[in-house]
Each structure stands twice: as C-alpha cells, then as structure tokens.
Amino acid sequence: MARSVWKGPFVDGYMLAKAETSRASGRNEIIKIWSRRSTILPQFVGLTFGVYNGKKFLPVQVSENMVGHKFGEFSPTRTFTGHSADKKAKRG
Amino acid sequence: MGVIGRPHGVRGHVRVTAYTAEPRALADYPLTDQTGRRLQLRWVSGDVAEISELTADGARKINDRDAAARLTNTELFAPRSALPPAEEDEFYLADLMGMSAFDAAQKPLGTVSNIHDYGAGTSLEISRDAAAPVIVPFTRQAVPHIDLAARSIIVALPGEIIVENTGDAA
C-alpha cells in the first residue's frame, strides 16, 4: 500500500538541517548519510550525499529528476563490476 | 568488447554477448580474438550473429555448427584507436581505469581502481596502499585536472559532513 499523502514524504529529520548547513557553507562537501530510506526532497537538489551501501559511501549528486525517489535507490548494495568496453563517463 | 557464446542452429551462427554501450555497434569495430585472429561479425537476429574469419585471401565464413562450437567463449577485442574520439569532458572508462591520482600538492593518493555510475553521477574509486579506498564524485570541483597522456588525475578531496543517525523522522 502506498504511503498516505497527508503524512508527506518521509525523511530523517536531521538531514534537513545538515543539508541547510552544507548549502550555506557553499563548499565542495559530501554529506555522509546512512539513511537510505529517506525521500529526496527538492531542497536537496544540487547537493552531494555519500550514501552508505553497507560497505562504502557512494557519492550521489542530487538532480531534479531524482526528487521523490529514495537515497538508497542510487547506492546499490550489490555491485556489478562488469565490462565497460566503449563506455564513456562525462565529468559533471 | 564481447564474447562469443554457444552455437545457434546448424548454419554456423553463434550467440554473441556485446559489452559495447550500443550492442549492435559491436559489428562496426575491427575485431580480433585473443590470438590476434581477425574476425568479422554480422548480426542475424537478436543476439545471434554470423562470424567470418578475415585472412589475406578474404573473408571465410563460419558455416557449420562444429566450427561455430569451437568459437565458444572466444573473447572479442578492438584496438583503442578504433573507438571514436570522446567529446569535451567525456572520457572512456578504459582510459580512466588505472590512472594515478595526486592531490592538489602533487602528493600521490593512489590509483583509480573502479568507476561507479548508478544514475546519480559518476564517481571514481581511488585505492590506496595503506588506507581504505576513497570515492570522489567525477566533477570539475573534485577532479579539476585530467592528463590522459601522463595517465594521471589531480583530485581535490571534498570535505565531509558526517550525519549521525539519530532516528528522528519528519
């Protein structure tokens, strides 16, 4: 069953304050979090979180398209270290 | 670039697993196997392809199942020069892997050992000899300089804000 709308999106409360702190500092920082269950809110856009996957903190650069998803979706706990061949990476 | 799988049918066709970003593009590359034998691939349907061996006399098509079965598990390679040039600020993962990482003061940090991309931006994992690996986002702020010729990158390690899990929820 989907979460009731009247409750609003779930997010661990301390993250809002830390996101504000990081945004106010304006520095190139990674916010390390363990809360994979928290929903990505619009105020997180542009920040970089290090989301724990049980072993490592994987950097998650929050963009507008990610709003409404959970942090854990972008930090898989099972890693495919597969073949890349001609795959390219764009520097953000 | 890919691996030849099991034979398909009796006409020498084989299943091929392509590791290229666009699987059909595998046929466009000049392919060789581990021994340097030149091979040509033509897609027939789905992941089924027809393989020809290129020799000085011309192309010799693999046209029976036994010959196709002998190709099973053959890895396919293409020369680096065959890949199209990358655009600005775009880098082949194969080029980034194994690069030496230095900090802003040119002090060695480690080696790029893995590249992560799960839909939230690319990040580089830098393994270090005497410490745990460090993962940095692949951005201009964190990786301001990349020298492909010297196979080295300059990394500006981002600061960390550690958030303890207090269990509060909003």
mmCIF file of C-alpha atoms in Angstrom:
data_model
loop_
_atom_site.group_PDB
_atom_site.id
_atom_site.type_symbol
_atom_site.label_atom_id
_atom_site.label_comp_id
_atom_site.label_asym_id
_atom_site.label_seq_id
_atom_site.Cartn_x
_atom_site.Cartn_y
_atom_site.Cartn_z
ATOM 1 C CA MET A 1 0.000 0.000 0.000
ATOM 2 C CA ALA A 2 1.289 3.462 -0.840
ATOM 3 C CA ARG A 3 2.117 5.927 1.908
ATOM 4 C CA SER A 4 -0.745 8.263 2.858
ATOM 5 C CA VAL A 5 -0.470 11.667 1.206
ATOM 6 C CA TRP A 6 -1.372 13.598 4.372
ATOM 7 C CA LYS A 7 1.825 12.390 6.067
ATOM 8 C CA GLY A 8 4.050 13.928 3.424
ATOM 9 C CA PRO A 9 7.275 12.312 2.203
ATOM 10 C CA PHE A 10 9.398 10.523 4.792
ATOM 11 C CA VAL A 11 12.811 11.943 5.512
ATOM 12 C CA ASP A 12 15.017 11.581 8.558
ATOM 13 C CA GLY A 13 14.744 14.972 10.253
ATOM 14 C CA TYR A 14 18.416 15.619 10.903
ATOM 15 C CA MET A 15 19.124 15.518 7.192
ATOM 16 C CA LEU A 16 17.214 18.717 6.541
ATOM 17 C CA ALA A 17 19.396 20.648 8.986
ATOM 18 C CA LYS A 18 22.598 19.158 7.612
ATOM 19 C CA ALA A 19 21.548 19.917 4.046
ATOM 20 C CA GLU A 20 20.926 23.526 5.056
ATOM 21 C CA THR A 21 24.345 23.678 6.725
ATOM 22 C CA SER A 22 26.057 22.303 3.649
ATOM 23 C CA ARG A 23 24.217 24.651 1.310
ATOM 24 C CA ALA A 24 25.012 27.659 3.488
ATOM 25 C CA SER A 25 28.720 26.787 3.619
ATOM 26 C CA GLY A 26 28.894 26.741 -0.195
ATOM 27 C CA ARG A 27 31.867 24.399 -0.063
ATOM 28 C CA ASN A 28 32.564 21.228 -2.012
ATOM 29 C CA GLU A 29 31.381 18.806 0.662
ATOM 30 C CA ILE A 30 29.902 15.342 0.797
ATOM 31 C CA ILE A 31 27.196 14.715 3.387
ATOM 32 C CA LYS A 32 27.719 11.171 4.635
ATOM 33 C CA ILE A 33 24.405 9.514 5.430
ATOM 34 C CA TRP A 34 23.212 6.096 6.446
ATOM 35 C CA SER A 35 19.551 6.916 5.857
ATOM 36 C CA ARG A 36 18.818 5.076 2.625
ATOM 37 C CA ARG A 37 15.107 5.208 3.426
ATOM 38 C CA SER A 38 14.784 8.991 3.230
ATOM 39 C CA THR A 39 12.990 10.567 0.310
ATOM 40 C CA ILE A 40 14.927 13.027 -1.842
ATOM 41 C CA LEU A 41 13.333 16.453 -1.373
ATOM 42 C CA PRO A 42 13.559 19.461 -3.709
ATOM 43 C CA GLN A 43 15.797 21.281 -1.216
ATOM 44 C CA PHE A 44 18.464 18.589 -1.660
ATOM 45 C CA VAL A 45 18.925 19.355 -5.380
ATOM 46 C CA GLY A 46 22.500 20.334 -6.166
ATOM 47 C CA LEU A 47 23.997 18.736 -3.054
ATOM 48 C CA THR A 48 26.173 15.645 -2.955
ATOM 49 C CA PHE A 49 25.444 12.921 -0.413
ATOM 50 C CA GLY A 50 27.595 9.943 0.412
ATOM 51 C CA VAL A 51 25.009 7.181 0.771
ATOM 52 C CA TYR A 52 26.163 4.100 2.669
ATOM 53 C CA ASN A 53 25.586 0.804 0.891
ATOM 54 C CA GLY A 54 26.786 -1.396 3.732
ATOM 55 C CA LYS A 55 30.407 -1.084 2.721
ATOM 56 C CA LYS A 56 31.118 2.264 1.092
ATOM 57 C CA PHE A 57 29.666 5.751 0.916
ATOM 58 C CA LEU A 58 28.797 6.187 -2.759
ATOM 59 C CA PRO A 59 28.541 9.813 -3.906
ATOM 60 C CA VAL A 60 25.017 10.723 -5.013
ATOM 61 C CA GLN A 61 24.777 14.051 -6.827
ATOM 62 C CA VAL A 62 21.141 15.048 -6.426
ATOM 63 C CA SER A 63 19.417 16.370 -9.542
ATOM 64 C CA GLU A 64 15.823 17.439 -10.161
ATOM 65 C CA ASN A 65 14.912 14.112 -11.756
ATOM 66 C CA MET A 66 15.722 12.289 -8.527
ATOM 67 C CA VAL A 67 13.207 14.154 -6.365
ATOM 68 C CA GLY A 68 10.663 11.734 -4.881
ATOM 69 C CA HIS A 69 12.975 8.740 -5.045
ATOM 70 C CA LYS A 70 14.767 7.259 -2.035
ATOM 71 C CA PHE A 71 18.501 7.746 -1.469
ATOM 72 C CA GLY A 72 19.041 4.011 -1.343
ATOM 73 C CA GLU A 73 17.977 3.623 -4.954
ATOM 74 C CA PHE A 74 21.188 5.306 -6.084
ATOM 75 C CA SER A 75 23.586 3.351 -3.905
ATOM 76 C CA PRO A 76 23.139 -0.333 -4.757
ATOM 77 C CA THR A 77 24.195 -2.898 -2.212
ATOM 78 C CA ARG A 78 25.134 -5.414 -4.854
ATOM 79 C CA THR A 79 27.717 -4.120 -7.287
ATOM 80 C CA PHE A 80 28.112 -5.184 -10.877
ATOM 81 C CA THR A 81 31.791 -4.849 -11.691
ATOM 82 C CA GLY A 82 31.249 -5.761 -15.293
ATOM 83 C CA HIS A 83 32.618 -4.987 -18.652
ATOM 84 C CA SER A 84 32.588 -1.469 -19.964
ATOM 85 C CA ALA A 85 34.303 -1.679 -23.368
ATOM 86 C CA ASP A 86 33.457 1.594 -25.117
ATOM 87 C CA LYS A 87 31.505 3.165 -22.238
ATOM 88 C CA LYS A 88 32.253 6.810 -21.522
ATOM 89 C CA ALA A 89 31.874 8.983 -18.428
ATOM 90 C CA LYS A 90 31.073 12.673 -18.551
ATOM 91 C CA ARG A 91 32.658 14.920 -15.960
ATOM 92 C CA GLY A 92 29.886 16.799 -14.148
ATOM 93 C CA MET B 1 34.230 -5.781 -26.496
ATOM 94 C CA GLY B 2 32.233 -9.008 -26.402
ATOM 95 C CA VAL B 3 32.239 -12.764 -26.064
ATOM 96 C CA ILE B 4 31.080 -15.426 -28.487
ATOM 97 C CA GLY B 5 28.643 -17.813 -26.862
ATOM 98 C CA ARG B 6 27.078 -21.103 -27.812
ATOM 99 C CA PRO B 7 26.242 -22.084 -31.411
ATOM 100 C CA HIS B 8 22.783 -21.348 -32.731
ATOM 101 C CA GLY B 9 21.353 -23.686 -35.355
ATOM 102 C CA VAL B 10 23.328 -25.678 -37.909
ATOM 103 C CA ARG B 11 24.496 -22.869 -40.202
ATOM 104 C CA GLY B 12 27.400 -21.710 -38.084
ATOM 105 C CA HIS B 13 25.574 -18.913 -36.318
ATOM 106 C CA VAL B 14 26.544 -18.097 -32.736
ATOM 107 C CA ARG B 15 25.142 -16.127 -29.840
ATOM 108 C CA VAL B 16 27.244 -13.095 -29.001
ATOM 109 C CA THR B 17 27.310 -11.053 -25.801
ATOM 110 C CA ALA B 18 28.258 -7.466 -26.614
ATOM 111 C CA TYR B 19 29.773 -5.226 -23.951
ATOM 112 C CA THR B 20 29.547 -2.088 -26.034
ATOM 113 C CA ALA B 21 27.258 0.744 -24.921
ATOM 114 C CA GLU B 22 25.121 0.037 -28.006
ATOM 115 C CA PRO B 23 25.233 -3.750 -28.566
ATOM 116 C CA ARG B 24 24.636 -3.553 -32.332
ATOM 117 C CA ALA B 25 27.700 -1.302 -32.660
ATOM 118 C CA LEU B 26 29.944 -4.302 -31.970
ATOM 119 C CA ALA B 27 29.742 -5.239 -35.656
ATOM 120 C CA ASP B 28 31.245 -1.863 -36.624
ATOM 121 C CA TYR B 29 34.566 -2.460 -34.868
ATOM 122 C CA PRO B 30 37.557 -4.320 -36.362
ATOM 123 C CA LEU B 31 37.531 -7.339 -34.063
ATOM 124 C CA THR B 32 40.236 -9.785 -33.097
ATOM 125 C CA ASP B 33 40.367 -12.723 -30.725
ATOM 126 C CA GLN B 34 42.975 -13.424 -28.027
ATOM 127 C CA THR B 35 45.435 -14.762 -30.591
ATOM 128 C CA GLY B 36 45.117 -11.773 -32.915
ATOM 129 C CA ARG B 37 42.972 -13.593 -35.490
ATOM 130 C CA ARG B 38 40.805 -11.033 -37.285
ATOM 131 C CA LEU B 39 37.071 -11.690 -37.157
ATOM 132 C CA GLN B 40 34.088 -10.032 -38.744
ATOM 133 C CA LEU B 41 30.648 -10.111 -37.192
ATOM 134 C CA ARG B 42 27.270 -9.659 -38.838
ATOM 135 C CA TRP B 43 24.109 -9.633 -36.744
ATOM 136 C CA VAL B 44 21.426 -12.048 -37.949
ATOM 137 C CA SER B 45 18.693 -11.581 -35.369
ATOM 138 C CA GLY B 46 18.634 -10.617 -31.699
ATOM 139 C CA ASP B 47 21.934 -11.690 -30.160
ATOM 140 C CA VAL B 48 22.615 -14.201 -32.939
ATOM 141 C CA ALA B 49 25.424 -13.374 -35.341
ATOM 142 C CA GLU B 50 27.337 -14.778 -38.264
ATOM 143 C CA ILE B 51 31.132 -14.843 -37.857
ATOM 144 C CA SER B 52 33.683 -14.651 -40.628
ATOM 145 C CA GLU B 53 37.410 -15.028 -40.297
ATOM 146 C CA LEU B 54 39.382 -12.418 -42.213
ATOM 147 C CA THR B 55 42.521 -13.697 -43.866
ATOM 148 C CA ALA B 56 44.827 -12.411 -46.598
ATOM 149 C CA ASP B 57 42.708 -14.337 -49.099
ATOM 150 C CA GLY B 58 39.500 -12.700 -47.969
ATOM 151 C CA ALA B 59 36.648 -13.468 -45.576
ATOM 152 C CA ARG B 60 35.992 -17.124 -44.690
ATOM 153 C CA LYS B 61 32.522 -17.547 -43.253
ATOM 154 C CA ILE B 62 31.959 -19.968 -40.374
ATOM 155 C CA ASN B 63 29.148 -22.031 -41.843
ATOM 156 C CA ASP B 64 28.833 -25.214 -39.819
ATOM 157 C CA ARG B 65 27.886 -25.875 -36.232
ATOM 158 C CA ASP B 66 31.108 -27.681 -35.267
ATOM 159 C CA ALA B 67 33.270 -24.752 -36.348
ATOM 160 C CA ALA B 68 30.921 -22.384 -34.523
ATOM 161 C CA ALA B 69 31.151 -24.505 -31.367
ATOM 162 C CA ARG B 70 34.940 -24.137 -31.426
ATOM 163 C CA LEU B 71 34.474 -20.364 -31.130
ATOM 164 C CA THR B 72 32.511 -20.647 -27.883
ATOM 165 C CA ASN B 73 33.979 -18.406 -25.149
ATOM 166 C CA THR B 74 36.159 -16.540 -27.633
ATOM 167 C CA GLU B 75 36.664 -13.018 -26.369
ATOM 168 C CA LEU B 76 36.457 -10.209 -28.901
ATOM 169 C CA PHE B 77 38.815 -7.243 -28.793
ATOM 170 C CA ALA B 78 39.091 -3.996 -30.712
ATOM 171 C CA PRO B 79 42.081 -1.631 -30.840
ATOM 172 C CA ARG B 80 41.770 1.508 -28.719
ATOM 173 C CA SER B 81 42.328 3.580 -31.868
ATOM 174 C CA ALA B 82 39.094 2.199 -33.351
ATOM 175 C CA LEU B 83 36.966 3.927 -30.730
ATOM 176 C CA PRO B 84 35.538 7.305 -31.786
ATOM 177 C CA PRO B 85 37.110 10.331 -30.090
ATOM 178 C CA ALA B 86 35.410 11.378 -26.870
ATOM 179 C CA GLU B 87 33.717 14.741 -26.632
ATOM 180 C CA GLU B 88 34.844 17.541 -24.341
ATOM 181 C CA ASP B 89 34.783 16.492 -20.676
ATOM 182 C CA GLU B 90 33.949 12.946 -21.730
ATOM 183 C CA PHE B 91 36.358 10.120 -21.032
ATOM 184 C CA TYR B 92 36.415 6.423 -21.804
ATOM 185 C CA LEU B 93 36.241 4.354 -18.640
ATOM 186 C CA ALA B 94 39.049 2.234 -20.060
ATOM 187 C CA ASP B 95 41.252 5.355 -20.090
ATOM 188 C CA LEU B 96 40.360 6.396 -16.546
ATOM 189 C CA MET B 97 40.907 2.978 -15.019
ATOM 190 C CA GLY B 98 44.396 2.607 -13.595
ATOM 191 C CA MET B 99 45.225 6.321 -13.692
ATOM 192 C CA SER B 100 47.438 7.654 -10.916
ATOM 193 C CA ALA B 101 45.719 10.109 -8.601
ATOM 194 C CA PHE B 102 47.509 13.027 -6.962
ATOM 195 C CA ASP B 103 46.236 15.646 -4.561
ATOM 196 C CA ALA B 104 46.497 19.384 -5.184
ATOM 197 C CA ALA B 105 50.041 19.393 -3.749
ATOM 198 C CA GLN B 106 51.081 16.667 -6.247
ATOM 199 C CA LYS B 107 51.296 14.109 -3.419
ATOM 200 C CA PRO B 108 50.363 10.609 -4.633
ATOM 201 C CA LEU B 109 46.916 9.485 -3.477
ATOM 202 C CA GLY B 110 46.513 6.137 -5.175
ATOM 203 C CA THR B 111 45.163 4.563 -8.333
ATOM 204 C CA VAL B 112 41.728 4.694 -9.937
ATOM 205 C CA SER B 113 40.510 1.153 -9.320
ATOM 206 C CA ASN B 114 36.786 1.349 -10.043
ATOM 207 C CA ILE B 115 34.214 3.656 -11.571
ATOM 208 C CA HIS B 116 30.682 3.807 -10.195
ATOM 209 C CA ASP B 117 27.631 5.127 -12.020
ATOM 210 C CA TYR B 118 24.228 4.163 -10.675
ATOM 211 C CA GLY B 119 22.207 7.038 -12.082
ATOM 212 C CA ALA B 120 23.363 9.721 -9.673
ATOM 213 C CA GLY B 121 26.553 10.871 -11.337
ATOM 214 C CA THR B 122 29.811 9.103 -11.983
ATOM 215 C CA SER B 123 32.289 8.619 -9.154
ATOM 216 C CA LEU B 124 35.854 7.372 -9.091
ATOM 217 C CA GLU B 125 37.126 4.910 -6.533
ATOM 218 C CA ILE B 126 40.771 5.502 -5.704
ATOM 219 C CA SER B 127 42.515 2.643 -3.975
ATOM 220 C CA ARG B 128 45.350 3.488 -1.621
ATOM 221 C CA ASP B 129 48.192 1.303 -0.391
ATOM 222 C CA ALA B 130 47.961 1.934 3.327
ATOM 223 C CA ALA B 131 44.420 3.194 3.736
ATOM 224 C CA ALA B 132 40.844 2.470 2.804
ATOM 225 C CA PRO B 133 39.819 3.450 -0.722
ATOM 226 C CA VAL B 134 38.367 6.886 -1.231
ATOM 227 C CA ILE B 135 35.445 7.586 -3.567
ATOM 228 C CA VAL B 136 35.147 11.020 -5.156
ATOM 229 C CA PRO B 137 32.452 12.378 -7.458
ATOM 230 C CA PHE B 138 33.626 12.797 -11.052
ATOM 231 C CA THR B 139 33.075 16.544 -11.176
ATOM 232 C CA ARG B 140 35.180 19.553 -12.091
ATOM 233 C CA GLN B 141 35.389 20.520 -8.409
ATOM 234 C CA ALA B 142 36.614 17.119 -7.217
ATOM 235 C CA VAL B 143 38.694 16.184 -10.287
ATOM 236 C CA PRO B 144 39.896 19.516 -11.668
ATOM 237 C CA HIS B 145 42.640 18.148 -13.945
ATOM 238 C CA ILE B 146 42.956 15.018 -16.075
ATOM 239 C CA ASP B 147 46.130 14.298 -18.033
ATOM 240 C CA LEU B 148 45.412 11.472 -20.466
ATOM 241 C CA ALA B 149 48.963 11.414 -21.829
ATOM 242 C CA ALA B 150 50.551 11.127 -18.386
ATOM 243 C CA ARG B 151 47.677 8.904 -17.176
ATOM 244 C CA SER B 152 47.202 10.975 -14.050
ATOM 245 C CA ILE B 153 44.469 12.998 -12.389
ATOM 246 C CA ILE B 154 44.509 15.731 -9.788
ATOM 247 C CA VAL B 155 41.928 15.174 -7.049
ATOM 248 C CA ALA B 156 40.617 17.832 -4.689
ATOM 249 C CA LEU B 157 39.251 15.674 -1.910
ATOM 250 C CA PRO B 158 35.866 17.040 -0.875
ATOM 251 C CA GLY B 159 35.174 17.770 2.770
ATOM 252 C CA GLU B 160 32.822 15.513 4.654
ATOM 253 C CA ILE B 161 29.801 16.300 6.770
ATOM 254 C CA ILE B 162 29.059 13.239 8.836
ATOM 255 C CA VAL B 163 25.451 12.878 9.908
ATOM 256 C CA GLU B 164 24.822 10.526 12.788
ATOM 257 C CA ASN B 165 21.608 8.542 12.585
ATOM 258 C CA THR B 166 19.521 9.781 15.492
ATOM 259 C CA GLY B 167 16.377 8.046 14.337
ATOM 260 C CA ASP B 168 14.412 11.286 14.042
ATOM 261 C CA ALA B 169 11.893 11.403 11.245
ATOM 262 C CA ALA B 170 9.948 14.250 9.725
#
